[in-house]
Amino acid sequence: MQKKTETHLKNILKVLAEAKTAGEGFLWIRELSRRTKLNPATVTWCIHRYLWDKIEFQDVDALLAKGLKIQPITIKEEVYQDILKRQNTK
């Protein structure tokens, strides 16, 4: 994996973990993009390529989902706990 992609993934996981700490629950891909200052396509690609098993997709209303190209996501609890452990050891 390229160093640039690793940095993107770290940014995305960091923002998701911070959102969970703040009680936000989930974030839209567009919001992840804004907070990480990455292109939404880059965020989507990273999630689908590397983080698929580390995130949970939230249910949205069927009518709303039809009009959306992105879904709200949240980090899985075990991954969140792992991130917290790593941050505490630094």
Tab-separated table of C-alpha atoms in Angstrom:
chain	number	residue	atom	x	y	z
A	1	MET	CA	0.000	0.000	0.000
A	2	GLN	CA	1.315	3.409	-0.877
A	3	LYS	CA	2.255	5.807	1.916
A	4	LYS	CA	-0.291	8.324	0.618
A	5	THR	CA	-3.101	5.769	0.864
A	6	GLU	CA	-2.005	4.791	4.375
A	7	THR	CA	-2.213	8.444	5.379
A	8	HIS	CA	-5.708	8.696	3.891
A	9	LEU	CA	-6.835	5.604	5.804
A	10	LYS	CA	-5.393	6.887	9.069
A	11	ASN	CA	-7.183	10.211	8.547
A	12	ILE	CA	-10.513	8.508	7.859
A	13	LEU	CA	-10.248	6.165	10.852
A	14	LYS	CA	-9.166	9.035	13.101
A	15	VAL	CA	-12.168	11.157	12.083
A	16	LEU	CA	-14.569	8.232	12.529
A	17	ALA	CA	-13.139	7.507	15.979
A	18	GLU	CA	-13.419	11.177	16.977
A	19	ALA	CA	-17.010	11.271	15.751
A	20	LYS	CA	-17.843	8.245	17.864
A	21	THR	CA	-16.212	9.851	20.924
A	22	ALA	CA	-18.236	13.022	20.343
A	23	GLY	CA	-21.440	10.977	20.231
A	24	GLU	CA	-22.138	11.699	16.588
A	25	GLY	CA	-22.702	8.002	15.907
A	26	PHE	CA	-22.178	8.060	12.172
A	27	LEU	CA	-20.882	10.385	9.498
A	28	TRP	CA	-21.789	10.841	5.879
A	29	ILE	CA	-19.003	10.292	3.381
A	30	ARG	CA	-19.297	13.949	2.376
A	31	GLU	CA	-18.667	14.971	6.004
A	32	LEU	CA	-15.681	12.605	6.246
A	33	SER	CA	-14.359	14.206	3.091
A	34	ARG	CA	-14.747	17.701	4.520
A	35	ARG	CA	-13.069	16.859	7.839
A	36	THR	CA	-10.160	14.983	6.286
A	37	LYS	CA	-9.791	17.473	3.417
A	38	LEU	CA	-9.890	14.568	0.958
A	39	ASN	CA	-11.907	14.250	-2.219
A	40	PRO	CA	-15.209	12.362	-1.623
A	41	ALA	CA	-14.218	9.880	-4.339
A	42	THR	CA	-10.945	9.201	-2.492
A	43	VAL	CA	-12.785	8.639	0.784
A	44	THR	CA	-15.274	6.310	-0.915
A	45	TRP	CA	-12.491	4.401	-2.669
A	46	CYS	CA	-10.490	3.953	0.559
A	47	ILE	CA	-13.554	2.723	2.413
A	48	HIS	CA	-14.565	0.255	-0.266
A	49	ARG	CA	-11.008	-0.929	-0.875
A	50	TYR	CA	-9.545	-1.144	2.631
A	51	LEU	CA	-12.120	-0.461	5.329
A	52	TRP	CA	-15.136	-2.448	4.152
A	53	ASP	CA	-14.986	-4.905	7.070
A	54	LYS	CA	-14.193	-2.169	9.603
A	55	ILE	CA	-17.276	-0.020	9.121
A	56	GLU	CA	-21.016	-0.434	9.441
A	57	PHE	CA	-23.491	1.081	7.033
A	58	GLN	CA	-26.459	2.714	8.709
A	59	ASP	CA	-29.998	2.105	7.538
A	60	VAL	CA	-31.652	5.017	5.818
A	61	ASP	CA	-35.216	5.472	4.679
A	62	ALA	CA	-35.800	3.632	1.390
A	63	LEU	CA	-36.967	6.751	-0.429
A	64	LEU	CA	-34.012	8.752	0.839
A	65	ALA	CA	-31.582	5.965	-0.072
A	66	LYS	CA	-32.754	6.014	-3.699
A	67	GLY	CA	-31.652	9.616	-4.049
A	68	LEU	CA	-28.311	9.097	-2.319
A	69	LYS	CA	-25.070	8.028	-3.910
A	70	ILE	CA	-23.423	7.687	-0.503
A	71	GLN	CA	-24.455	6.060	2.745
A	72	PRO	CA	-23.893	7.062	6.340
A	73	ILE	CA	-21.233	4.933	8.009
A	74	THR	CA	-19.810	4.336	11.457
A	75	ILE	CA	-16.743	2.530	12.691
A	76	LYS	CA	-17.235	-0.929	14.256
A	77	GLU	CA	-16.873	-1.070	18.033
A	78	GLU	CA	-13.886	-3.453	18.078
A	79	VAL	CA	-11.964	-1.286	15.610
A	80	TYR	CA	-12.821	1.810	17.651
A	81	GLN	CA	-11.474	0.166	20.818
A	82	ASP	CA	-8.295	-0.837	18.974
A	83	ILE	CA	-7.761	2.756	17.800
A	84	LEU	CA	-8.211	4.029	21.361
A	85	LYS	CA	-5.640	1.530	22.672
A	86	ARG	CA	-3.120	2.629	20.033
A	87	GLN	CA	-3.656	6.319	20.835
A	88	ASN	CA	-3.155	5.686	24.560
A	89	THR	CA	0.143	3.866	23.985
A	90	LYS	CA	1.664	6.767	22.039
